[in-house]
XYZ file of C-alpha atoms in Angstrom:
636
model
C 0.005 -0.007 0.006
C 1.362 3.406 -0.947
C 2.277 5.437 2.098
C 0.646 8.738 2.956
C 4.045 10.464 2.671
C 4.606 9.315 -0.898
C 1.109 10.377 -1.868
C 1.708 13.801 -0.333
C 5.014 14.207 -2.212
C 3.322 13.063 -5.448
C 0.476 15.508 -4.965
C 2.973 18.314 -4.290
C 4.896 17.510 -7.481
C 1.670 17.436 -9.540
C 0.590 20.773 -8.024
C 4.009 22.332 -8.737
C 3.981 21.109 -12.342
C 0.420 22.369 -12.822
C 1.275 25.752 -11.316
C 4.402 26.064 -13.521
C 2.701 25.041 -16.765
C -0.472 27.076 -16.168
C 1.588 30.124 -15.215
C 3.704 29.760 -18.366
C 0.675 29.358 -20.629
C -1.078 32.327 -18.979
C 1.925 34.611 -19.467
C 2.432 33.451 -23.068
C -1.225 34.300 -23.810
C -0.837 37.755 -22.222
C 2.397 38.475 -24.090
C 0.947 37.324 -27.418
C -2.024 39.644 -26.923
C 0.257 42.710 -26.745
C 1.474 42.125 -30.317
C 5.110 42.638 -29.250
C 7.880 40.050 -29.714
C 8.308 37.753 -26.734
C 10.815 35.095 -25.636
C 9.993 32.251 -23.238
C 12.448 31.094 -20.553
C 12.248 28.174 -18.080
C 13.557 30.545 -15.389
C 13.444 34.319 -15.643
C 16.761 36.199 -15.951
C 15.667 38.418 -13.027
C 15.046 35.433 -10.715
C 17.131 36.130 -7.592
C 18.544 32.591 -7.416
C 19.635 32.850 -11.048
C 21.180 36.289 -10.533
C 23.253 34.932 -7.644
C 24.430 31.794 -9.422
C 24.526 32.740 -13.119
C 28.318 32.863 -13.101
C 28.313 29.119 -12.372
C 25.665 28.020 -14.862
C 26.222 30.280 -17.877
C 29.623 28.842 -18.881
C 28.097 25.339 -18.728
C 25.079 26.302 -20.814
C 27.268 28.023 -23.390
C 29.272 24.786 -23.769
C 26.427 22.275 -23.678
C 23.627 24.011 -25.602
C 23.587 24.220 -29.424
C 24.834 27.368 -31.188
C 21.237 28.256 -32.067
C 20.730 29.107 -28.366
C 23.334 31.911 -28.368
C 20.799 34.698 -28.879
C 18.374 33.246 -26.322
C 21.123 33.025 -23.681
C 22.129 36.689 -23.940
C 19.698 38.061 -21.288
C 20.723 35.324 -18.846
C 23.949 37.309 -18.304
C 23.130 39.993 -15.681
C 25.258 42.518 -17.596
C 23.925 41.693 -21.023
C 22.551 45.118 -21.902
C 26.012 46.742 -21.467
C 28.125 43.951 -22.950
C 26.016 42.993 -25.978
C 24.086 46.204 -26.788
C 21.614 45.610 -29.684
C 22.483 41.914 -30.219
C 19.539 40.476 -28.254
C 17.005 42.918 -29.707
C 18.192 42.120 -33.238
C 17.911 38.376 -32.492
C 14.434 38.748 -30.976
C 13.176 40.898 -33.835
C 12.222 44.193 -32.181
C 13.328 47.139 -30.078
C 10.784 46.243 -27.382
C 10.719 42.584 -26.316
C 8.872 40.753 -23.528
C 10.906 38.172 -21.640
C 8.696 35.771 -19.716
C 8.720 32.688 -17.548
C 5.978 31.008 -15.524
C 6.165 33.606 -12.731
C 7.598 36.803 -14.273
C 6.992 38.903 -17.346
C 9.167 41.922 -18.147
C 9.219 44.255 -21.145
C 12.754 45.311 -22.077
C 12.995 48.238 -24.474
C 15.673 50.138 -26.400
C 13.045 52.137 -28.272
C 13.311 55.895 -27.664
C 9.674 56.316 -28.583
C 8.529 53.888 -25.900
C 11.019 55.232 -23.331
C 9.759 58.793 -23.831
C 6.135 57.730 -23.298
C 6.941 55.629 -20.258
C 9.067 58.293 -18.525
C 6.757 61.200 -19.289
C 3.486 59.501 -18.250
C 4.262 59.197 -14.564
C 0.798 58.085 -13.423
C 0.433 55.451 -16.174
C 3.983 54.116 -15.747
C 5.139 54.667 -12.152
C 8.523 53.653 -10.843
C 8.624 49.969 -9.867
C 9.178 50.771 -6.190
C 9.002 47.082 -5.210
C 12.541 46.791 -6.622
C 13.694 49.568 -4.252
C 12.245 48.163 -1.026
C 15.666 47.409 0.435
C 16.557 51.114 0.310
C 14.043 51.894 3.073
C 16.430 50.684 5.784
C 16.407 54.129 7.385
C 12.805 55.012 6.387
C 10.748 56.020 3.339
C 12.348 58.466 0.901
C 11.932 60.142 -2.486
C 13.234 57.036 -4.315
C 11.040 54.444 -2.646
C 7.639 56.161 -2.741
C 4.998 56.958 -5.362
C 1.830 59.020 -5.855
C 0.988 61.656 -3.225
C 3.658 60.483 -0.785
C 6.309 60.809 -3.510
C 5.096 64.298 -4.425
C 5.556 65.389 -0.807
C 9.086 63.913 -0.631
C 9.964 65.371 -4.025
C 8.704 68.847 -3.122
C 10.752 68.995 0.066
C 13.977 67.482 -1.328
C 13.880 69.329 -4.681
C 14.296 72.722 -3.020
C 18.014 71.963 -2.420
C 18.710 71.421 -6.103
C 18.888 74.968 -7.410
C 21.453 77.076 -9.275
C 22.690 78.751 -6.081
C 23.610 75.380 -4.591
C 25.032 74.207 -7.924
C 27.417 77.158 -7.745
C 28.441 76.154 -4.192
C 29.028 72.587 -5.425
C 31.128 73.866 -8.366
C 33.431 75.624 -5.901
C 33.652 72.573 -3.613
C 34.396 70.254 -6.569
C 37.263 72.554 -7.595
C 38.702 72.348 -4.030
C 38.322 68.575 -3.873
C 40.000 68.182 -7.252
C 42.947 70.219 -5.924
C 43.070 67.898 -2.936
C 43.044 64.821 -5.173
C 45.906 66.162 -7.314
C 47.933 66.978 -4.208
C 47.286 63.433 -2.988
C 48.473 61.975 -6.280
C 51.674 64.062 -6.108
C 52.428 63.323 -2.424
C 56.160 62.935 -1.873
C 56.231 59.121 -1.765
C 54.237 58.872 -4.999
C 56.156 61.421 -7.092
C 58.830 60.952 -9.762
C 59.978 64.334 -10.978
C 57.128 65.919 -12.942
C 55.006 62.748 -12.862
C 53.279 60.587 -10.331
C 54.217 56.985 -9.949
C 51.747 54.569 -11.481
C 48.276 55.114 -10.031
C 46.468 51.819 -9.592
C 43.737 53.118 -7.302
C 42.003 55.708 -9.508
C 38.554 54.180 -9.006
C 39.028 54.365 -5.202
C 40.495 57.869 -5.398
C 37.526 59.194 -7.365
C 35.279 57.576 -4.773
C 37.029 59.643 -2.066
C 36.659 62.733 -4.251
C 32.916 62.110 -4.614
C 32.467 61.197 -0.948
C 34.112 64.440 0.124
C 31.793 66.429 -2.135
C 28.805 64.448 -0.855
C 29.838 65.341 2.705
C 29.499 68.957 1.626
C 26.365 68.547 -0.517
C 24.534 66.304 1.897
C 25.605 67.593 5.293
C 27.447 70.888 4.864
C 30.784 69.351 5.934
C 34.299 69.877 4.606
C 35.920 66.448 4.251
C 39.539 66.033 3.210
C 41.981 63.844 1.332
C 44.651 62.145 3.483
C 47.366 64.594 4.480
C 45.210 67.741 4.253
C 44.878 70.026 7.297
C 41.755 69.620 9.444
C 39.888 72.983 9.761
C 39.819 74.938 13.020
C 36.023 74.993 13.202
C 35.052 72.545 16.034
C 32.059 71.116 14.144
C 34.005 70.610 10.941
C 36.971 69.255 12.903
C 34.755 66.740 14.715
C 33.292 65.320 11.534
C 36.100 66.089 9.078
C 38.872 64.543 11.172
C 40.348 61.216 9.978
C 40.118 60.025 13.587
C 36.830 58.958 15.204
C 35.474 61.263 17.970
C 34.615 59.833 21.427
C 31.742 57.361 21.256
C 32.553 56.187 17.732
C 34.846 53.564 16.256
C 35.009 55.142 12.778
C 35.404 58.685 11.495
C 32.388 60.118 9.689
C 34.129 59.709 6.302
C 35.046 56.094 7.073
C 31.521 55.262 8.273
C 30.011 56.800 5.129
C 32.589 55.154 2.894
C 32.187 51.794 4.623
C 28.412 51.982 4.378
C 28.526 52.648 0.633
C 31.316 50.179 -0.064
C 29.397 47.347 1.683
C 25.913 48.477 0.695
C 24.929 45.106 -0.817
C 25.723 43.208 2.392
C 23.970 45.862 4.467
C 20.852 45.723 2.304
C 20.632 41.914 2.201
C 21.758 40.727 5.640
C 19.527 41.003 8.753
C 21.094 43.666 10.928
C 20.722 41.726 14.176
C 22.948 38.867 13.004
C 25.522 40.903 11.060
C 28.053 41.409 13.911
C 27.867 37.729 14.883
C 28.451 36.168 11.460
C 31.925 34.598 11.045
C 32.811 36.925 8.168
C 34.984 40.034 8.354
C 32.919 41.837 5.688
C 29.689 41.462 7.717
C 31.326 42.786 10.906
C 32.751 45.772 9.023
C 29.387 46.391 7.320
C 27.592 46.400 10.661
C 30.230 48.697 12.195
C 29.881 51.178 9.303
C 26.088 51.177 9.515
C 26.050 51.499 13.312
C 28.491 54.424 13.274
C 26.673 56.094 10.395
C 23.296 55.833 12.152
C 24.776 57.439 15.292
C 26.299 60.257 13.218
C 22.961 60.827 11.527
C 21.127 61.005 14.862
C 23.714 63.497 16.138
C 23.530 65.564 12.933
C 19.755 65.622 13.093
C 19.748 66.769 16.730
C 22.387 69.447 16.035
C 20.682 70.805 12.929
C 17.235 70.772 14.540
C 18.614 72.712 17.492
C 20.182 75.283 15.139
C 16.909 75.778 13.227
C 14.895 76.151 16.443
C 17.358 78.792 17.607
C 16.739 80.664 14.362
C 20.217 79.948 13.002
C 19.627 79.344 9.278
C 23.239 79.831 8.204
C 24.747 76.873 6.343
C 28.107 76.307 4.714
C 26.890 76.134 1.147
C 24.710 73.231 0.113
C 23.425 71.068 2.970
C 20.536 68.767 2.010
C 20.011 67.485 5.517
C 20.011 71.032 6.893
C 17.423 72.123 4.345
C 15.213 69.112 5.104
C 15.381 69.900 8.824
C 14.482 73.529 8.134
C 11.601 72.438 5.908
C 10.170 70.372 8.767
C 11.111 72.368 11.870
C 11.543 75.885 10.498
C 9.247 78.860 10.977
C 5.993 78.923 9.070
C 7.143 81.469 6.540
C 10.118 79.293 5.519
C 8.510 75.900 6.088
C 7.600 73.816 3.017
C 6.193 70.752 4.727
C 6.086 69.312 8.226
C 5.087 65.837 7.112
C 8.544 64.188 7.063
C 9.451 62.148 10.140
C 12.979 62.211 11.558
C 13.589 58.760 10.010
C 12.475 60.116 6.637
C 14.827 63.107 6.938
C 17.713 60.725 7.584
C 16.553 58.367 4.833
C 16.335 61.114 2.217
C 19.780 62.392 3.146
C 21.055 58.820 2.889
C 19.456 58.178 -0.513
C 20.897 61.396 -1.908
C 24.299 60.182 -0.685
C 23.918 56.762 -2.316
C 22.595 58.234 -5.579
C 25.180 61.013 -5.817
C 28.327 59.293 -4.647
C 29.193 56.231 -6.712
C 27.469 57.437 -9.881
C 29.515 60.645 -10.159
C 32.707 58.933 -9.033
C 32.367 56.254 -11.724
C 31.572 58.781 -14.452
C 34.749 60.727 -13.548
C 36.784 57.487 -13.309
C 35.688 56.258 -16.756
C 36.113 59.704 -18.313
C 39.693 59.957 -17.059
C 40.486 56.447 -18.278
C 38.992 57.166 -21.705
C 40.895 60.452 -22.021
C 44.167 58.640 -21.261
C 43.188 55.932 -23.761
C 42.302 58.482 -26.466
C 45.149 61.054 -26.684
C 43.564 63.100 -29.491
C 40.434 63.665 -27.363
C 42.615 64.702 -24.428
C 44.550 67.182 -26.531
C 41.337 68.747 -27.817
C 39.975 68.929 -24.269
C 43.073 70.778 -23.122
C 42.802 73.218 -26.038
C 39.212 74.068 -25.133
C 40.157 74.483 -21.478
C 42.985 76.799 -22.480
C 40.651 78.830 -24.719
C 38.010 79.202 -21.994
C 40.064 79.496 -18.797
C 43.580 80.257 -19.987
C 46.045 80.044 -17.108
C 43.636 81.648 -14.613
C 43.918 80.193 -11.124
C 41.015 77.919 -10.295
C 40.112 80.154 -7.350
C 38.943 82.748 -9.918
C 36.717 80.362 -11.937
C 33.133 81.524 -11.776
C 30.055 79.304 -11.987
C 27.794 81.823 -13.775
C 30.466 82.818 -16.256
C 32.246 79.513 -16.928
C 30.072 76.426 -16.339
C 27.773 76.613 -19.348
C 30.681 77.579 -21.592
C 32.613 74.541 -20.402
C 29.613 72.277 -20.945
C 29.280 73.587 -24.498
C 32.908 72.691 -25.215
C 34.874 69.445 -25.361
C 34.481 69.266 -21.581
C 30.750 68.756 -22.048
C 31.305 66.451 -25.058
C 33.577 64.161 -23.012
C 31.141 64.048 -20.067
C 28.211 63.312 -22.408
C 30.100 60.583 -24.252
C 30.935 58.807 -21.003
C 27.297 59.063 -19.948
C 26.335 57.581 -23.290
C 28.802 54.667 -23.324
C 28.987 54.010 -19.565
C 25.648 55.052 -18.052
C 25.704 54.692 -14.242
C 22.517 52.599 -14.204
C 22.076 50.193 -17.119
C 18.419 49.297 -16.483
C 15.738 51.678 -15.214
C 12.711 49.820 -13.742
C 9.165 50.982 -14.400
C 5.798 49.262 -14.205
C 2.452 49.568 -15.913
C -0.039 51.054 -13.438
C -1.918 48.321 -11.564
C -5.194 50.215 -12.017
C -5.549 49.623 -15.782
C -3.892 48.529 -19.028
C -1.892 51.217 -20.811
C -1.088 51.731 -24.499
C 2.127 52.881 -26.161
C 2.569 54.002 -29.761
C 5.420 52.668 -31.882
C 5.787 53.954 -35.454
C 2.109 54.972 -35.467
C 0.767 51.646 -34.204
C -0.727 51.216 -30.710
C 0.233 48.332 -28.426
C -1.686 47.612 -25.199
C 0.443 46.659 -22.197
C -1.289 44.737 -19.386
C -1.660 46.302 -15.917
C 1.198 45.389 -13.624
C 3.678 44.542 -16.426
C 7.264 45.284 -15.361
C 9.330 47.387 -17.764
C 13.111 47.818 -17.944
C 14.428 50.795 -19.907
C 17.799 49.521 -21.187
C 20.201 52.464 -21.305
C 23.278 50.996 -23.086
C 21.349 49.579 -26.066
C 19.312 52.748 -26.698
C 22.473 54.860 -26.212
C 24.095 52.838 -29.033
C 21.106 52.451 -31.310
C 22.086 53.738 -34.789
C 18.478 54.736 -35.366
C 18.940 57.699 -33.008
C 22.680 58.468 -32.905
C 25.081 59.904 -35.458
C 27.630 57.257 -36.381
C 30.221 56.333 -38.962
C 31.932 53.068 -39.918
C 34.506 52.304 -37.235
C 38.059 53.044 -38.267
C 39.381 50.977 -35.370
C 37.249 47.812 -35.503
C 35.865 47.846 -39.060
C 32.278 47.507 -37.770
C 29.445 49.271 -39.600
C 29.112 51.888 -36.798
C 31.397 53.412 -34.200
C 28.686 53.588 -31.531
C 30.438 51.136 -29.238
C 33.445 53.445 -29.127
C 34.072 56.487 -26.911
C 34.248 59.378 -29.415
C 33.452 62.829 -27.976
C 33.535 64.345 -31.469
C 30.184 62.594 -31.995
C 28.568 65.455 -30.081
C 29.430 67.871 -32.905
C 27.739 65.733 -35.585
C 24.319 66.048 -37.185
C 21.088 65.520 -35.271
C 19.512 62.068 -35.338
C 16.078 61.104 -36.615
C 13.065 61.856 -34.420
C 10.543 59.170 -33.472
C 7.175 59.229 -35.216
C 5.251 60.730 -32.286
C 8.017 62.912 -30.852
C 5.822 65.986 -30.949
C 2.747 64.352 -29.391
C 2.737 65.581 -25.786
C -0.992 65.346 -25.076
C -0.600 62.647 -22.443
C 2.620 63.817 -20.778
C 2.898 64.800 -17.122
C 4.047 68.425 -17.384
C 3.648 69.403 -13.735
C 6.623 71.121 -12.047
C 7.948 68.803 -9.348
C 11.035 70.936 -8.610
C 14.664 70.374 -9.358
C 16.650 71.335 -12.458
C 14.292 71.749 -15.438
C 16.809 72.218 -18.266
C 18.198 69.817 -20.833
C 20.846 67.263 -19.924
C 23.008 68.465 -22.852
C 24.159 71.875 -24.042
C 22.241 73.491 -26.916
C 25.601 73.944 -28.663
C 26.165 70.204 -28.877
C 24.253 67.333 -30.463
C 20.753 67.087 -28.914
C 19.651 63.440 -28.739
C 16.121 62.447 -29.562
C 13.959 62.449 -26.420
C 14.107 58.995 -24.890
C 17.404 57.990 -26.547
C 19.669 59.458 -23.849
C 18.694 58.397 -20.324
C 21.773 58.372 -18.053
C 19.655 60.150 -15.449
C 16.339 58.650 -16.555
C 13.866 61.272 -17.881
C 10.571 62.913 -17.119
C 9.103 63.837 -13.692
C 11.065 61.027 -11.920
C 14.434 61.823 -13.486
C 17.417 62.173 -11.172
C 17.093 65.230 -8.931
C 20.876 65.653 -8.720
C 21.744 65.413 -12.411
C 22.725 69.097 -12.710
C 24.861 68.787 -9.542
C 26.635 65.714 -10.959
C 27.424 67.398 -14.277
C 28.617 70.533 -12.489
C 31.011 68.481 -10.347
C 32.467 66.901 -13.492
C 32.693 70.280 -15.230
C 34.867 71.468 -12.344
C 36.999 68.318 -12.129
C 38.114 68.004 -15.758
C 39.529 71.579 -16.062
C 40.900 71.175 -12.511
C 42.985 68.219 -13.694
C 43.777 69.003 -17.340
C 44.525 72.725 -17.168
C 48.014 71.956 -15.831
C 48.338 68.184 -16.214
C 47.988 65.333 -18.662
C 46.913 61.776 -17.960
C 48.708 58.834 -19.580
C 48.211 55.082 -19.475
C 50.943 53.372 -17.485
C 53.089 50.948 -19.494
C 54.909 49.248 -16.608
C 53.555 45.866 -17.670
C 55.574 46.007 -20.904
C 58.539 48.356 -20.293
C 60.432 50.085 -17.483
C 60.900 53.854 -17.336
C 64.505 53.439 -18.434
C 63.460 51.355 -21.449
C 60.865 53.934 -22.432
C 63.472 56.684 -22.310
C 65.616 54.806 -24.868
C 62.752 54.147 -27.291
C 62.201 55.876 -30.603
C 58.890 57.658 -31.286
C 57.593 54.703 -33.301
C 58.516 52.230 -30.558
C 56.655 54.366 -28.005
C 53.582 54.422 -30.228
C 53.558 50.620 -30.477
C 54.032 50.374 -26.710
C 51.158 52.777 -26.011
C 48.859 50.881 -28.354
C 49.349 47.822 -26.118
C 48.221 49.877 -23.132
C 45.241 51.211 -25.142
C 44.143 47.672 -26.070
C 44.415 46.558 -22.419
C 42.424 49.592 -21.240
C 39.640 49.028 -23.791
C 39.483 45.341 -22.856
C 39.031 46.214 -19.158
C 36.325 48.793 -19.938
C 34.432 46.301 -22.120
C 34.223 43.889 -19.165
C 32.663 46.351 -16.706
C 29.635 45.147 -14.803
C 26.918 46.408 -12.491
C 26.593 46.151 -8.731
C 24.071 48.941 -8.217
C 26.105 51.052 -10.695
C 28.314 50.226 -13.676
C 31.972 49.831 -12.655
C 35.075 47.704 -13.058
C 34.671 44.478 -11.067
C 36.826 41.687 -9.648
C 39.938 43.817 -9.116
C 40.110 45.058 -12.702
C 41.738 48.482 -13.043
C 43.491 50.653 -15.622
C 46.885 51.918 -14.321
C 47.634 55.574 -15.136
C 50.163 58.324 -14.497
C 49.429 62.011 -13.988
C 52.128 64.246 -15.463
C 52.634 67.988 -15.693
C 51.791 69.384 -19.109
C 54.839 69.633 -21.360
C 56.478 66.608 -19.702
C 54.396 63.862 -21.350
C 56.001 60.718 -22.757
C 53.083 59.717 -25.019
C 50.036 62.009 -25.076
C 51.773 64.888 -26.888
C 52.590 62.649 -29.874
C 50.219 63.824 -32.582
C 50.451 60.418 -34.294
C 48.657 58.826 -31.341
C 44.857 59.027 -31.497
């Protein structure tokens, strides 16, 4: 007689198979009804278990499965949209493709027309906040909310992002760039007019961005190692490299540790973190614990200052402005609805959003400029024409920033944002209240309520339908869109989508923050929806102007008096380079260029796009006029 246990297991298997098959058939029927191309998978690429173990299974699948599966396997790589660009969309037969399994259905799109409609119709296509739930660890914030609650958070936080504060940030970015250069040229790292090989540029730009975030987020002046701590007791307490009484980390180390170990902090239960037998979990808990205590102390201090009527702040100070918005006098108060936890959470989310993104953009821009000498020489010429030899202390935001952004400075920043967008996939969702339609080339497609959408930035940024391109001189491919070419931003305008002028259903309300274009009017203006490094529409990044201003200060701050070259230590010593002819140096530098491009092509995303697994591009900073390679006009 069959045991009850075997019958129970059998029933469970039958139920699981039925649930799997019925779910698959249901989703196929829904996808087919939309009229868009769809691809069926036994397990969805966004399945958490798959995401965590894909590095194990993908190599096996690539070996065992027939060649005809190559296109189907592309989305199973978590970094597919950056590493393969249009390949999957071409294989699937459309710019908007539904990927489905029995339990998930997601529309991926590289279509500017669809992206514009999704980003501009906020109520119809809200942010998929379920994917941001982990970022509520300190409380709700502008990133993790929607509808009326989001509007309240947005209204209060947006007030900090104005031109006055952008000017303060420009000045602070100049000072932090000076500090970074001084750090590069510290005595133990200097060889005559050059630094020794810099292998930590990614980390150094992180420090640069963290120091600016300390100023932007909290009104603090943080420093590079070796710089003098200010006399002000408040700034000394939080700007010191040593932890004050009651803490085990300095403020900068707690903030840096929190951001460096953000994945562990988001995923691991806090109560068990200090007891796990792993060093990373203990350090993650220590960083979070110290950071929380600093935040509570900041909040108490800033609240006390506001209640005393002291509204003076050292430049931009998001947390201070949030406190004033909640606890200030009625004539200056914008909203009293934020809780203390929400003040801390919004300050935290601005830190997360503004730190690694800007640091990585600067890091990749510097690497690309060293890899592309002709672009670096043109950048220096434009900087010379705009700023001359004027000391950076005299640079003026109102006079200089927009001019810089209309020059090769802006072109280089834009090209990095195009080729290396900080976030490769922007999650949206069809409103749960009703189905929504999108128009593609004049035809309407109905998307079911609750359908997840991923706006894929790298593919749309490299879609020849929207971007000026030429056959690649370097690779021989039909377009040069996979290459970093700032001159692209002086080329002709791309083709507009069919319904580019139809704005009848767009959300045009003013939700605060910078309202201008992401690119200068003097440069190429991408079709709306084809350039989304900061997303677009009402829920676009609040800090995008601040980020671009920081970069517009950093590039002249570095290249006015210095050049950046790829290090060639792997192939030749300094003595050997000195004895080389010009042609031999060119061949040597081309090896370094190939290595740099290979490293960049293998970048991946952990929250933001970056170099992973210890990959780095070694560089040297050298005073202008003392270059070994960059000044050679034969190198491009």
